Coordinates of C-alpha atoms and ligand atoms in Angstrom, one line a residue:
M3 CA 0.0 0.1 -0.1
Q4 CA 3.1 2.5 0.8
E5 CA 3.9 1.8 -2.8
G6 CA 0.4 2.6 -4.0
I7 CA -0.7 -0.7 -4.9
Q8 CA -4.3 -1.3 -3.6
L9 CA -4.6 -4.1 -1.7
P10 CA -8.3 -5.8 -0.5
T11 CA -9.4 -4.0 2.5
I12 CA -12.3 -4.3 4.6
V13 CA -13.6 -0.8 4.9
V14 CA -16.0 0.3 7.9
V15 CA -18.3 3.0 7.1
G16 CA -21.3 4.3 8.9
D17 CA -23.3 7.4 9.8
Q18 CA -22.0 9.1 12.9
S19 CA -22.3 7.2 16.2
S20 CA -23.8 4.4 14.3
G21 CA -21.4 2.2 16.2
K22 CA -18.5 1.6 14.1
S23 CA -16.0 1.6 16.5
S24 CA -17.9 -0.7 19.2
V25 CA -18.1 -3.1 16.3
L26 CA -14.3 -3.1 15.7
E27 CA -14.0 -3.3 19.4
S28 CA -16.3 -6.5 19.9
L29 CA -14.2 -7.9 16.9
A30 CA -10.8 -7.2 18.7
G31 CA -12.0 -7.3 22.2
I32 CA -10.2 -4.3 23.4
S33 CA -11.5 -0.7 23.9
L34 CA -11.4 1.9 21.3
P35 CA -12.5 5.4 21.6
R36 CA -16.2 5.4 21.9
G37 CA -18.5 8.1 22.2
D38 CA -21.5 10.3 20.7
G39 CA -19.7 13.2 19.1
I40 CA -17.1 12.4 16.2
C41 CA -14.6 9.9 17.6
T42 CA -12.7 8.5 14.6
R43 CA -10.9 11.6 12.7
V44 CA -8.1 9.9 10.7
P45 CA -8.5 6.3 9.1
L46 CA -8.0 3.9 11.5
V47 CA -6.2 0.6 10.0
I48 CA -6.9 -2.0 12.6
R49 CA -4.6 -5.3 11.8
L50 CA -5.9 -8.1 14.1
Q51 CA -3.5 -11.1 14.1
N52 CA -4.2 -14.0 16.3
H53 CA -1.2 -15.2 18.2
A54 CA -0.7 -18.0 20.9
Q55 CA 0.6 -16.0 23.5
S56 CA -1.6 -15.1 26.4
D57 CA -0.4 -11.7 26.4
S58 CA -1.4 -9.3 23.6
L59 CA 0.7 -7.0 22.0
L60 CA -0.7 -3.7 20.6
Q61 CA 1.2 -1.3 18.4
L62 CA 0.4 2.2 16.8
E63 CA 2.0 3.3 13.8
Y64 CA 1.7 6.8 12.5
L65 CA 3.4 9.5 10.5
T66 CA 6.9 8.1 11.3
K67 CA 6.2 6.8 14.6
V68 CA 5.8 3.4 16.2
V69 CA 4.4 3.5 19.7
S70 CA 3.6 0.3 21.7
T71 CA 0.8 0.2 24.0
D72 CA -1.5 -2.1 26.0
E73 CA -5.3 -2.7 26.4
S74 CA -6.0 -0.5 29.1
N75 CA -4.1 2.4 27.4
V76 CA -4.9 1.9 23.8
A77 CA -7.9 4.0 23.5
I78 CA -6.2 7.4 24.9
A79 CA -3.0 6.3 22.9
I80 CA -5.4 6.3 19.8
N81 CA -6.8 9.7 21.0
L82 CA -3.2 11.2 21.6
A83 CA -2.4 10.1 17.8
T84 CA -5.3 11.5 16.3
D85 CA -4.8 14.7 17.9
E86 CA -1.2 14.6 16.7
I87 CA -2.1 14.0 13.0
A88 CA -5.5 16.0 12.8
G89 CA -4.9 18.9 15.7
N90 CA -6.6 18.8 19.0
G91 CA -10.1 20.1 17.7
K92 CA -12.7 18.5 15.8
G93 CA -10.9 18.6 12.4
I94 CA -10.1 15.4 10.5
S95 CA -7.5 14.2 8.3
H96 CA -6.5 11.7 5.5
T97 CA -3.3 10.6 7.3
P98 CA -3.8 7.0 8.5
L99 CA -3.2 5.6 11.7
T100 CA -2.4 1.8 12.3
L101 CA -3.2 -0.4 15.2
V102 CA -1.9 -3.7 15.0
V103 CA -3.4 -6.0 17.6
K104 CA -1.8 -9.4 18.2
K105 CA -4.0 -11.1 20.5
N106 CA -5.0 -14.7 21.5
G107 CA -8.2 -15.4 19.9
V108 CA -8.8 -12.7 17.7
P109 CA -9.8 -13.4 13.7
D110 CA -7.1 -12.4 11.3
L111 CA -8.5 -9.2 9.9
T112 CA -7.5 -6.1 8.7
M113 CA -9.9 -3.5 8.8
I114 CA -10.2 0.3 8.3
D115 CA -12.2 2.5 10.6
L116 CA -13.3 5.7 9.1
P117 CA -14.7 9.2 10.3
G118 CA -18.7 8.8 10.8
I119 CA -20.5 10.5 8.1
T120 CA -22.4 13.8 9.5
R121 CA -24.4 16.3 7.4
V122 CA -24.6 19.0 10.4
P123 CA -21.2 20.2 11.5
V124 CA -20.9 20.3 15.2
H125 CA -19.4 23.2 17.2
G126 CA -15.6 23.5 16.3
Q127 CA -15.9 21.7 12.9
P128 CA -15.5 23.0 9.7
E129 CA -18.7 24.2 7.6
D130 CA -17.5 21.8 4.9
I131 CA -16.9 18.7 7.3
Y132 CA -19.4 16.7 5.2
E133 CA -17.3 17.1 2.1
Q134 CA -14.1 16.3 3.7
I135 CA -15.5 13.1 5.1
S136 CA -17.1 12.2 1.9
D137 CA -13.7 12.5 0.3
I138 CA -11.8 10.2 2.8
I139 CA -14.8 7.6 2.7
M140 CA -14.7 7.7 -1.3
E141 CA -11.2 7.5 -1.5
F142 CA -11.4 4.0 0.5
I143 CA -14.4 2.6 -0.9
K144 CA -14.0 3.3 -4.6
P145 CA -11.5 0.7 -5.5
E146 CA -12.7 -2.6 -6.6
E147 CA -10.9 -4.4 -4.2
S148 CA -12.5 -3.0 -0.8
I149 CA -15.1 -4.6 0.8
I150 CA -17.5 -2.1 2.6
L151 CA -18.6 -3.0 5.9
N152 CA -21.6 -1.0 6.3
V153 CA -22.5 -0.2 10.0
L154 CA -26.1 0.7 10.5
S155 CA -27.6 1.6 13.8
A156 CA -30.9 -0.3 14.3
T157 CA -32.6 2.7 15.3
V158 CA -32.7 4.4 12.3
D159 CA -34.5 3.6 9.0
F160 CA -31.7 2.2 6.5
P161 CA -32.8 3.9 3.3
T162 CA -31.9 7.4 5.1
C163 CA -28.6 6.4 6.0
E164 CA -25.8 8.5 4.3
S165 CA -23.6 5.9 4.3
I166 CA -25.9 3.4 2.4
R167 CA -25.8 6.3 -0.1
M168 CA -22.3 6.6 -0.6
S169 CA -21.9 2.9 -0.8
Q170 CA -24.5 2.7 -3.2
L171 CA -22.6 5.4 -5.3
V172 CA -19.5 2.7 -5.8
D173 CA -21.0 -0.6 -5.3
K174 CA -24.7 -0.1 -7.1
T175 CA -25.5 -4.1 -6.7
G176 CA -24.0 -4.1 -3.4
E177 CA -21.9 -7.2 -4.2
R178 CA -19.0 -6.2 -1.9
T179 CA -21.2 -4.6 0.7
L180 CA -21.7 -6.3 4.0
A181 CA -24.2 -4.5 6.6
V182 CA -23.9 -4.8 10.3
V183 CA -26.4 -3.8 12.5
T184 CA -25.7 -2.5 15.5
K185 CA -27.8 -1.3 18.7
S186 CA -30.4 -4.5 17.9
D187 CA -31.1 -4.3 21.7
K188 CA -32.3 -0.7 21.3
A189 CA -34.7 -1.2 18.4
P190 CA -35.9 -4.7 18.3
D191 CA -39.1 -3.7 16.8
G192 CA -39.3 -4.7 13.0
L193 CA -35.7 -5.6 12.8
H194 CA -36.5 -8.8 11.6
E195 CA -38.5 -7.7 8.8
K196 CA -36.1 -4.7 8.0
V197 CA -33.2 -7.2 7.3
M198 CA -35.2 -9.7 5.3
A199 CA -37.0 -6.9 3.3
D200 CA -33.4 -5.8 2.3
D201 CA -34.6 -2.5 1.1
V202 CA -31.1 -1.0 0.7
K203 CA -29.7 -3.9 -1.8
I204 CA -26.8 -5.7 0.5
G205 CA -25.3 -8.3 -1.7
L206 CA -23.2 -9.6 1.2
G207 CA -26.0 -9.9 3.8
Y208 CA -26.6 -8.7 7.1
V209 CA -25.3 -9.5 10.7
C210 CA -27.1 -7.9 13.7
V211 CA -25.1 -7.3 16.8
R212 CA -25.4 -6.1 20.1
N213 CA -22.3 -4.5 21.3
R214 CA -20.8 -3.7 24.8
I215 CA -22.9 -1.2 26.8
G216 CA -21.0 1.0 29.2
D217 CA -18.4 -0.6 31.4
E218 CA -19.3 -4.1 30.5
S219 CA -16.5 -6.7 30.0
Y220 CA -16.2 -8.3 26.4
E221 CA -17.1 -11.7 27.8
E222 CA -20.2 -10.4 29.2
A223 CA -21.1 -8.3 26.5
R224 CA -20.9 -11.6 24.2
M225 CA -23.0 -13.4 26.7
K226 CA -25.5 -10.8 26.7
E227 CA -25.7 -10.6 22.9
T228 CA -26.0 -14.4 22.8
K229 CA -28.9 -14.2 25.3
L230 CA -30.5 -11.1 23.6
F231 CA -30.8 -12.9 20.1
Q232 CA -31.8 -16.5 21.6
A233 CA -34.7 -14.9 23.9
H234 CA -35.8 -11.9 22.7
P235 CA -39.5 -12.7 21.3
L236 CA -38.8 -10.4 18.2
L237 CA -35.0 -10.9 18.0
K238 CA -35.2 -14.5 18.0
K239 CA -36.9 -14.8 14.9
I240 CA -33.6 -13.5 13.0
D241 CA -31.7 -16.7 11.6
K242 CA -28.8 -17.5 14.0
S243 CA -26.5 -17.2 10.9
M244 CA -27.2 -13.6 10.9
V245 CA -26.8 -12.6 14.6
G246 CA -24.0 -12.1 16.7
V247 CA -20.2 -10.8 16.9
P248 CA -18.8 -14.6 16.3
V249 CA -20.9 -14.8 13.2
L250 CA -19.7 -11.5 12.0
A251 CA -16.2 -12.3 12.6
K252 CA -16.4 -15.8 10.8
R253 CA -18.0 -13.9 7.7
L254 CA -15.4 -11.3 7.6
V255 CA -12.7 -14.0 7.8
Q256 CA -14.0 -15.8 5.1
I257 CA -14.8 -12.5 2.6
Q258 CA -11.3 -11.2 3.4
A259 CA -9.9 -14.9 2.2
N260 CA -12.1 -14.7 -0.8
I261 CA -11.1 -11.2 -1.9
I262 CA -7.3 -11.9 -1.2
S263 CA -7.6 -15.0 -3.3
K264 CA -9.3 -13.0 -6.2
C265 CA -7.1 -10.1 -6.0
L266 CA -3.8 -11.8 -5.6
P267 CA -2.7 -12.3 -9.1
D268 CA -3.6 -8.8 -10.2
I269 CA -1.4 -7.8 -6.9
V270 CA 1.6 -9.8 -8.3
K271 CA 0.8 -8.1 -11.5
K272 CA 1.2 -4.8 -10.0
I273 CA 4.0 -5.4 -7.8
N274 CA 6.2 -6.8 -10.7
M275 CA 5.0 -3.6 -12.9
K276 CA 6.1 -1.3 -10.3
L277 CA 9.1 -2.9 -9.6
N278 CA 10.1 -3.0 -13.1
A279 CA 9.5 0.8 -13.4
N280 CA 11.6 1.5 -10.4
V281 CA 14.5 -0.6 -11.3
S282 CA 14.7 1.0 -14.7
E283 CA 14.2 4.5 -13.0
L284 CA 17.2 3.6 -10.9
N285 CA 19.2 2.5 -13.8
N286 CA 18.5 5.7 -15.4
L287 CA 19.4 7.7 -12.6
P288 CA 22.7 9.7 -12.9
R289 CA 25.5 7.6 -11.8
K290 CA 27.6 8.1 -8.5
L291 CA 31.3 8.5 -9.1
S292 CA 33.2 7.2 -6.1
S293 CA 36.9 8.2 -6.8
V294 CA 38.9 10.6 -8.7
A295 CA 40.4 8.1 -11.1
E296 CA 36.7 6.6 -12.0
A297 CA 35.5 10.6 -12.5
I298 CA 38.6 10.9 -14.7
T299 CA 37.9 8.0 -16.8
T300 CA 34.1 8.8 -17.1
F301 CA 34.6 12.4 -17.8
M302 CA 37.5 11.6 -20.7
R303 CA 35.2 8.9 -22.2
I304 CA 32.2 11.4 -22.4
V305 CA 34.6 14.2 -24.1
G306 CA 35.8 11.3 -26.5
L307 CA 32.0 10.4 -27.3
S308 CA 31.1 13.9 -27.5
R309 CA 34.1 14.8 -30.1
E310 CA 33.4 11.5 -32.0
S311 CA 29.7 12.8 -32.5
L312 CA 30.6 16.0 -33.3
K313 CA 33.0 15.2 -35.8
K314 CA 30.3 12.8 -37.4
L315 CA 27.8 15.7 -37.4
L316 CA 29.9 18.8 -38.2
V317 CA 32.4 17.3 -40.3
R318 CA 31.7 14.1 -41.9
G319 CA 27.8 14.2 -42.5
E320 CA 27.0 11.0 -40.5
F321 CA 23.7 11.4 -38.8
E322 CA 23.0 8.0 -37.6
E323 CA 22.9 9.2 -33.8
Y324 CA 20.1 11.4 -34.8
P325 CA 18.5 10.3 -37.8
D326 CA 15.2 11.7 -37.2
D327 CA 16.4 15.0 -35.9
K328 CA 16.9 17.2 -38.9
S329 CA 18.3 20.1 -37.1
M330 CA 21.4 18.2 -36.0
H331 CA 22.2 17.2 -39.8
C332 CA 24.9 20.0 -39.7
T333 CA 26.5 19.6 -42.9
A334 CA 23.1 20.0 -44.5
R335 CA 21.9 22.9 -42.4
V336 CA 25.4 24.9 -42.8
A337 CA 25.2 24.2 -46.6
E338 CA 21.6 25.9 -46.7
L339 CA 22.9 28.7 -44.4
L340 CA 25.7 29.2 -47.0
D341 CA 23.2 29.3 -50.1
K342 CA 21.2 31.7 -48.4
F343 CA 24.1 33.9 -47.5
S344 CA 25.0 33.6 -51.2
E345 CA 21.3 34.8 -52.1
D346 CA 21.6 37.7 -49.6
I347 CA 24.6 39.2 -51.3
K348 CA 23.3 38.9 -54.8
I349 CA 20.3 41.1 -53.9
S350 CA 22.0 43.5 -52.2
S351 CA 21.9 46.5 -54.6
D352 CA 21.4 50.1 -54.5
N353 CA 18.1 51.8 -55.0
N354 CA 19.0 54.4 -57.3
S355 CA 17.4 54.8 -60.7
F356 CA 19.3 53.0 -63.6
L357 CA 23.0 54.6 -64.2
M358 CA 22.5 57.2 -61.7
T359 CA 24.7 56.1 -59.2
E360 CA 27.3 55.5 -61.9
I361 CA 26.6 59.2 -63.1
E362 CA 27.2 60.7 -59.7
V363 CA 30.4 58.9 -59.2
L364 CA 31.7 60.3 -62.4
E365 CA 30.5 63.7 -61.6
E366 CA 32.8 63.4 -58.5
T367 CA 35.8 61.8 -59.7
K368 CA 35.9 64.0 -63.2
A369 CA 39.4 65.8 -63.5
I370 CA 41.4 68.0 -65.9
A371 CA 42.1 64.9 -68.1
L372 CA 41.5 63.3 -71.5
P373 CA 37.9 62.7 -71.9
N374 CA 38.2 58.9 -73.3
F375 CA 39.9 57.2 -70.3
L376 CA 37.5 56.1 -67.5
P377 CA 39.1 57.3 -64.1
R378 CA 40.3 54.5 -62.2
S379 CA 39.0 56.0 -58.9
A380 CA 35.3 56.2 -60.6
F381 CA 35.5 52.4 -60.4
Q382 CA 37.1 52.3 -57.1
A383 CA 34.2 54.3 -55.6
L384 CA 31.7 52.3 -57.1
L385 CA 33.3 48.9 -55.7
H386 CA 33.3 50.6 -52.2
L387 CA 29.7 51.6 -52.5
K388 CA 28.7 48.1 -53.6
I389 CA 30.7 46.7 -50.6
K390 CA 29.4 49.0 -48.2
A391 CA 25.7 48.1 -49.1
M392 CA 26.7 44.4 -48.1
A393 CA 29.3 44.8 -45.5
E394 CA 27.2 43.4 -42.6
I395 CA 25.8 40.5 -44.5
P396 CA 29.1 38.1 -43.9
A397 CA 29.5 38.8 -40.3
N398 CA 25.6 38.1 -39.7
F399 CA 26.2 34.7 -41.5
I400 CA 29.0 33.7 -39.4
A401 CA 27.3 34.8 -36.3
K402 CA 24.4 32.8 -37.4
V403 CA 26.3 29.6 -38.5
W404 CA 28.1 29.7 -35.0
D405 CA 25.0 30.4 -33.2
Y406 CA 23.7 27.2 -34.7
V407 CA 26.8 25.2 -34.2
E408 CA 26.4 26.1 -30.5
T409 CA 22.9 24.4 -30.2
V410 CA 24.1 21.4 -31.7
V411 CA 27.2 21.2 -29.4
I412 CA 25.2 22.0 -26.4
A413 CA 22.8 19.1 -27.5
V414 CA 25.5 16.6 -28.2
V415 CA 27.0 17.1 -24.8
V416 CA 23.6 17.2 -22.8
H417 CA 23.2 14.0 -24.5
H418 CA 26.1 12.3 -23.6
C419 CA 26.0 13.7 -20.1
E420 CA 22.5 12.5 -19.4
K421 CA 23.8 10.1 -16.5
Y422 CA 26.4 12.4 -15.4
P423 CA 24.6 15.7 -14.9
Q424 CA 27.6 16.9 -12.9
F425 CA 29.8 17.2 -15.7
Q426 CA 26.9 18.8 -18.0
S427 CA 27.4 22.5 -16.7
H428 CA 31.0 22.5 -16.9
M429 CA 31.2 21.2 -20.5
T430 CA 28.5 23.4 -21.8
V431 CA 30.3 26.4 -20.3
A432 CA 33.3 25.2 -22.0
A433 CA 31.7 24.8 -25.2
R434 CA 30.1 28.3 -25.2
N435 CA 33.5 29.9 -24.1
L436 CA 35.2 28.1 -26.9
I437 CA 32.4 28.8 -29.5
S438 CA 32.2 32.5 -28.5
S439 CA 36.2 33.1 -29.1
V440 CA 35.8 31.1 -32.5
K441 CA 33.2 33.2 -33.5
E442 CA 35.2 36.2 -32.7
K443 CA 38.2 34.8 -34.6
S444 CA 36.0 33.7 -37.7
T445 CA 34.1 37.1 -37.9
E446 CA 37.6 38.8 -38.1
R447 CA 38.8 36.5 -40.9
V448 CA 35.6 37.2 -42.9
L449 CA 35.8 41.2 -42.1
E450 CA 39.5 40.8 -43.6
I451 CA 38.1 39.2 -46.8
V452 CA 35.8 41.8 -47.0
E453 CA 38.3 44.4 -46.4
M454 CA 40.6 42.8 -48.9
E455 CA 38.1 43.4 -51.6
K456 CA 38.1 47.0 -50.9
L457 CA 42.0 47.3 -51.9
A458 CA 41.7 46.8 -55.3
G459 CA 39.6 45.9 -58.3
Y460 CA 41.7 42.5 -59.4
T461 CA 41.3 39.3 -60.9
C462 CA 42.5 37.0 -63.2
D463 CA 39.3 35.2 -64.1
P464 CA 38.7 35.6 -67.8
Q465 CA 35.1 35.7 -67.3
Y466 CA 35.4 39.5 -66.1
L467 CA 36.4 40.7 -69.4
A468 CA 34.3 38.1 -71.5
E469 CA 31.3 39.3 -69.4
W470 CA 31.9 43.0 -69.5
K471 CA 32.1 42.9 -73.1
K472 CA 28.9 40.8 -73.7
H473 CA 27.2 43.5 -71.6
L474 CA 28.9 46.6 -73.2
A475 CA 27.5 45.3 -76.8
Y476 CA 24.2 46.9 -76.1
S477 CA 25.9 50.5 -75.6
G478 CA 24.9 51.5 -78.8
N479 CA 21.1 51.6 -77.8
L480 CA 21.5 54.3 -75.6
N481 CA 21.8 56.6 -78.9
Q482 CA 17.8 55.6 -79.6
N483 CA 15.5 58.1 -78.7
N484 CA 12.8 55.6 -77.1
S485 CA 12.5 55.9 -73.6
V486 CA 12.6 52.1 -72.8
I487 CA 15.6 50.7 -74.6
N488 CA 17.0 47.1 -74.6
L489 CA 20.3 46.8 -72.4
G490 CA 20.9 43.1 -72.9
F491 CA 21.9 41.7 -69.5
F492 CA 19.9 44.5 -67.8
G493 CA 16.7 44.2 -69.8
N494 CA 14.5 46.7 -71.4
I495 CA 15.2 49.6 -69.1
N496 CA 13.2 52.8 -69.0
V497 CA 15.5 55.7 -69.5
S498 CA 13.5 58.7 -69.7
H499 CA 15.0 60.1 -66.6
L500 CA 18.3 60.3 -68.7
M501 CA 16.9 62.3 -71.5
N502 CA 18.8 65.5 -70.5
Y503 CA 22.2 63.9 -70.4
P504 CA 24.7 64.2 -73.1
I505 CA 25.4 60.7 -74.9
G506 CA 29.3 60.8 -73.8
I507 CA 28.0 60.6 -69.9
K508 CA 25.5 58.1 -70.5
S509 CA 28.2 55.8 -72.6
E510 CA 30.9 56.4 -69.6
A511 CA 28.2 55.5 -67.3
F512 CA 27.2 52.5 -69.0
D513 CA 30.5 51.1 -69.4
L514 CA 31.4 51.6 -65.7
K515 CA 28.2 49.7 -65.0
C516 CA 29.0 46.8 -67.1
R517 CA 32.6 47.0 -65.7
I518 CA 31.2 47.0 -62.1
T519 CA 28.6 44.2 -62.8
A520 CA 30.8 42.0 -64.5
Y521 CA 33.4 42.4 -61.6
W522 CA 30.7 42.1 -58.6
E523 CA 29.9 38.5 -60.1
V524 CA 33.5 37.7 -59.7
V525 CA 33.7 39.4 -56.0
I526 CA 30.8 37.7 -55.0
K527 CA 32.1 34.1 -55.8
R528 CA 35.2 34.7 -54.6
M529 CA 33.7 36.0 -51.4
V530 CA 31.5 33.0 -50.8
D531 CA 34.1 30.6 -52.0
C532 CA 36.7 31.9 -49.3
I533 CA 34.2 32.2 -46.5
A534 CA 33.0 28.9 -47.1
L535 CA 36.3 27.7 -46.8
Q536 CA 37.4 29.6 -44.1
L537 CA 34.3 28.3 -42.1
L538 CA 34.7 24.8 -42.9
L539 CA 38.5 24.9 -41.6
S540 CA 37.5 26.6 -38.3
I541 CA 34.4 24.0 -37.7
Q542 CA 36.9 21.2 -38.4
R543 CA 39.5 22.6 -36.1
F544 CA 37.0 23.0 -33.3
A545 CA 35.5 19.6 -33.7
N546 CA 38.7 18.1 -34.0
G547 CA 40.6 19.3 -31.0
E548 CA 40.0 23.0 -29.9
M549 CA 36.6 21.7 -28.2
E550 CA 38.5 18.9 -26.3
A551 CA 41.2 21.0 -24.9
E552 CA 39.0 23.6 -24.1
I553 CA 36.5 21.2 -22.0
V554 CA 39.6 19.3 -20.4
N555 CA 40.9 22.8 -19.1
E556 CA 37.6 24.2 -17.6
V557 CA 36.8 20.8 -15.7
M558 CA 40.3 20.4 -14.6
D559 CA 40.6 23.8 -13.6
M560 CA 42.5 23.8 -10.1
K561 CA 41.3 27.1 -8.9
E562 CA 37.5 25.7 -9.2
G563 CA 38.4 22.3 -7.0
G564 CA 39.4 20.1 -10.2
I565 CA 38.1 17.1 -10.9
E566 CA 37.1 16.3 -7.2
R567 CA 34.1 18.6 -7.4
L568 CA 32.5 16.3 -9.6
L569 CA 32.1 13.5 -7.0
I570 CA 29.5 15.6 -5.4
E571 CA 26.2 14.3 -6.1
M572 CA 23.3 16.5 -6.4
P573 CA 21.3 16.0 -3.2
S574 CA 17.7 15.3 -4.9
V575 CA 19.4 12.5 -6.8
A576 CA 20.8 10.8 -3.8
L577 CA 17.5 11.1 -1.9
K578 CA 15.7 9.7 -5.2
R579 CA 18.5 6.9 -5.5
E580 CA 17.8 6.0 -1.7
R581 CA 13.9 5.9 -2.0
L582 CA 14.0 3.9 -5.1
K583 CA 16.3 1.1 -3.3
K584 CA 14.2 1.2 -0.4
S585 CA 11.2 0.7 -2.4
I586 CA 12.8 -1.8 -4.8
S587 CA 13.7 -3.8 -1.6
L588 CA 10.0 -3.4 0.0
L589 CA 8.5 -4.6 -3.5
K590 CA 10.9 -7.6 -3.7
E591 CA 10.1 -8.7 -0.2
S592 CA 6.2 -8.3 -0.7
R593 CA 6.5 -10.2 -3.7
A594 CA 8.1 -13.0 -1.8
V595 CA 5.4 -12.6 0.6
V596 CA 2.7 -13.1 -2.1
A597 CA 4.4 -15.7 -3.7
K598 CA 4.1 -17.7 -0.4
I599 CA 0.8 -16.9 -0.1
M600 CA -0.2 -18.4 -3.5
D601 CA 1.7 -21.3 -2.9
K602 CA -0.4 -21.9 0.1
I603 CA -3.4 -21.5 -1.5
A604 CA -2.4 -23.8 -4.7
V605 CA -1.7 -26.4 -2.1
S606 CA -4.7 -26.1 -0.3
D607 CA -6.6 -26.3 -3.1
D608 CA -5.3 -29.5 -4.6
Ligands
LIG2 N1 -27.1 -0.1 23.5 C1 -26.2 0.1 22.5 N2 -25.4 0.8 22.3 C2 -24.3 0.8 21.3 C3 -24.1 -0.3 20.7 N3 -23.3 0.0 19.8 C4 -22.7 1.0 19.9 N4 -23.4 1.5 21.0 C5 -22.9 3.1 21.3 O1 -23.0 4.0 20.5 C6 -22.4 5.3 20.6 C7 -21.6 5.3 19.5 O2 -20.7 4.4 19.3 P1 -19.4 4.4 18.5 O3 -18.7 2.9 18.4 O4 -18.8 5.4 19.2 O5 -19.9 4.9 17.1 P2 -19.1 5.2 16.0 O6 -19.8 5.0 14.7 O7 -17.6 4.4 16.0 O8 -18.8 6.7 16.2 P3 -18.0 7.8 15.4 O9 -16.6 7.4 14.9 O10 -17.5 9.0 16.3 O11 -18.8 8.3 14.2 C8 -21.6 4.7 22.1 O12 -21.6 5.3 23.2 C9 -21.7 3.2 22.1 O13 -21.7 3.0 23.5 C10 -25.0 -1.5 20.6 O14 -25.0 -2.7 19.9 N5 -26.1 -1.2 21.5

């Protein structure tokens, strides 16, 4: 039950003061707290065990305590324990109190006494006392394994009993409900008829009793009970199989044996399930490291595994460790980022009207010189403008790539540290530090590449001259008077805004445009190739060794306590391990006990 496995139990329910505790007292032959107000304020589990010695042994178990007591003090001890669990007032609690009674002659029974149901709160009780008690009762009578012992006072009309209404909610046909009618001595009139009519559908039948009254001894009470049902003119009509505490004890032992044997296979299944779940949870718990040597070996193994995974993902493009997680397929994702980068550079252009930027540049670079020479500085100025327009794109691309690599590295590290969370934070810190410095270096190199392009227009690629000539071939069309003219590579262009410019300026500007256009193609290709190779190199260096070295430095850092600090386990994990170990040993023990019982049943069935 401690492990949340429902065991078959006999749950005693009844309206307030119906005589529940008195019935249990009669069965156990010991005094329990009795009274006319609310007495039972917490679930009281009474475990009766017949034992051979004449001395009885009584023990109370609650919260984390085990308290020994004896027959004369048990009622007081129960009241004190109840006060401790539910407070001194009239409050109630779900926390159970267990009373173990080992006594000669008692039936082997385990029963749970629950607070009596009352609609009206008595002085000092919370307004919602009915709901609180109903909740407790429902919790215990709902499981199919529970047998409901419904205690009804002979003095009341059974259909009006709250306890009947509640047990009917969970056991409509009454097949797991047994009724005990108390106070038969107080209301003998019509009792025979009442139990025979069975208006409230009690599947397991009725047993009428007369409990101990006042200071009577149990023996005295039993004798008076026997006499009552034998001699009373009205009560003697009730069948003898339906009267008296001894009959009740016998019926309960029988019912308990039946439900236990019916529920055992299911209980075994539940124990096994719980056991398996706990064992696998224990196996999955972070491992405990007991020595520095073990910590170093484990650490180096994790570092090695992480490096291997990163090489596969970042360099070799092998994704068998993450077949379904596309975000971890790095070579492909980085290639996509590179494609996007190359697109972004290509579309970065100025917003001026056709040829206007070139004309403005020519205006500003004119000098006292021959007119048919294109000034070199004009091309240079135009090149600078183009580079300025795209200057941020390469650095942003590098940042994006390394941010992405960081998420992959962290995921890999976290995965390999799953069972050793004490390594995780150190490794992720090291990875982040390293990536940030690699990112910085990488950005510097890329900015250098951009800077280089500003130095001078140069290429040995023959494509430049070929493309320039191809574009320039349409230069003659600038002489046309049409507002839209065909300019080959540039398409059909509306040139009405150029009408007032002399043809010489227009031709020079177009020549400049053809040159820069042909050259820009070369620049983009060169830049993308160069940045891509540079990136590949830094990723490779990172995956091949830099990362490992950084992590080892971070973890071995003597100032921070070195590798020893990894031996310290998280308290929550240690607690969980302890709890699981305890639970596993308890479940194994229970499994052995249940197996023994089932063997006994099998033998007796044979
Ligand atoms: N005459 C007579 N009185 C009884 C009998 N059974 C119980 N009583 C009395 O009825 C009163 C209530 O009995 P309890 O056993 O305390 O009832 P309970 O249902 O356990 O009470 P709560 O747990 O407080 O709801 C006590 O004073 C008992 O002595 C009986 O068979 N005959």
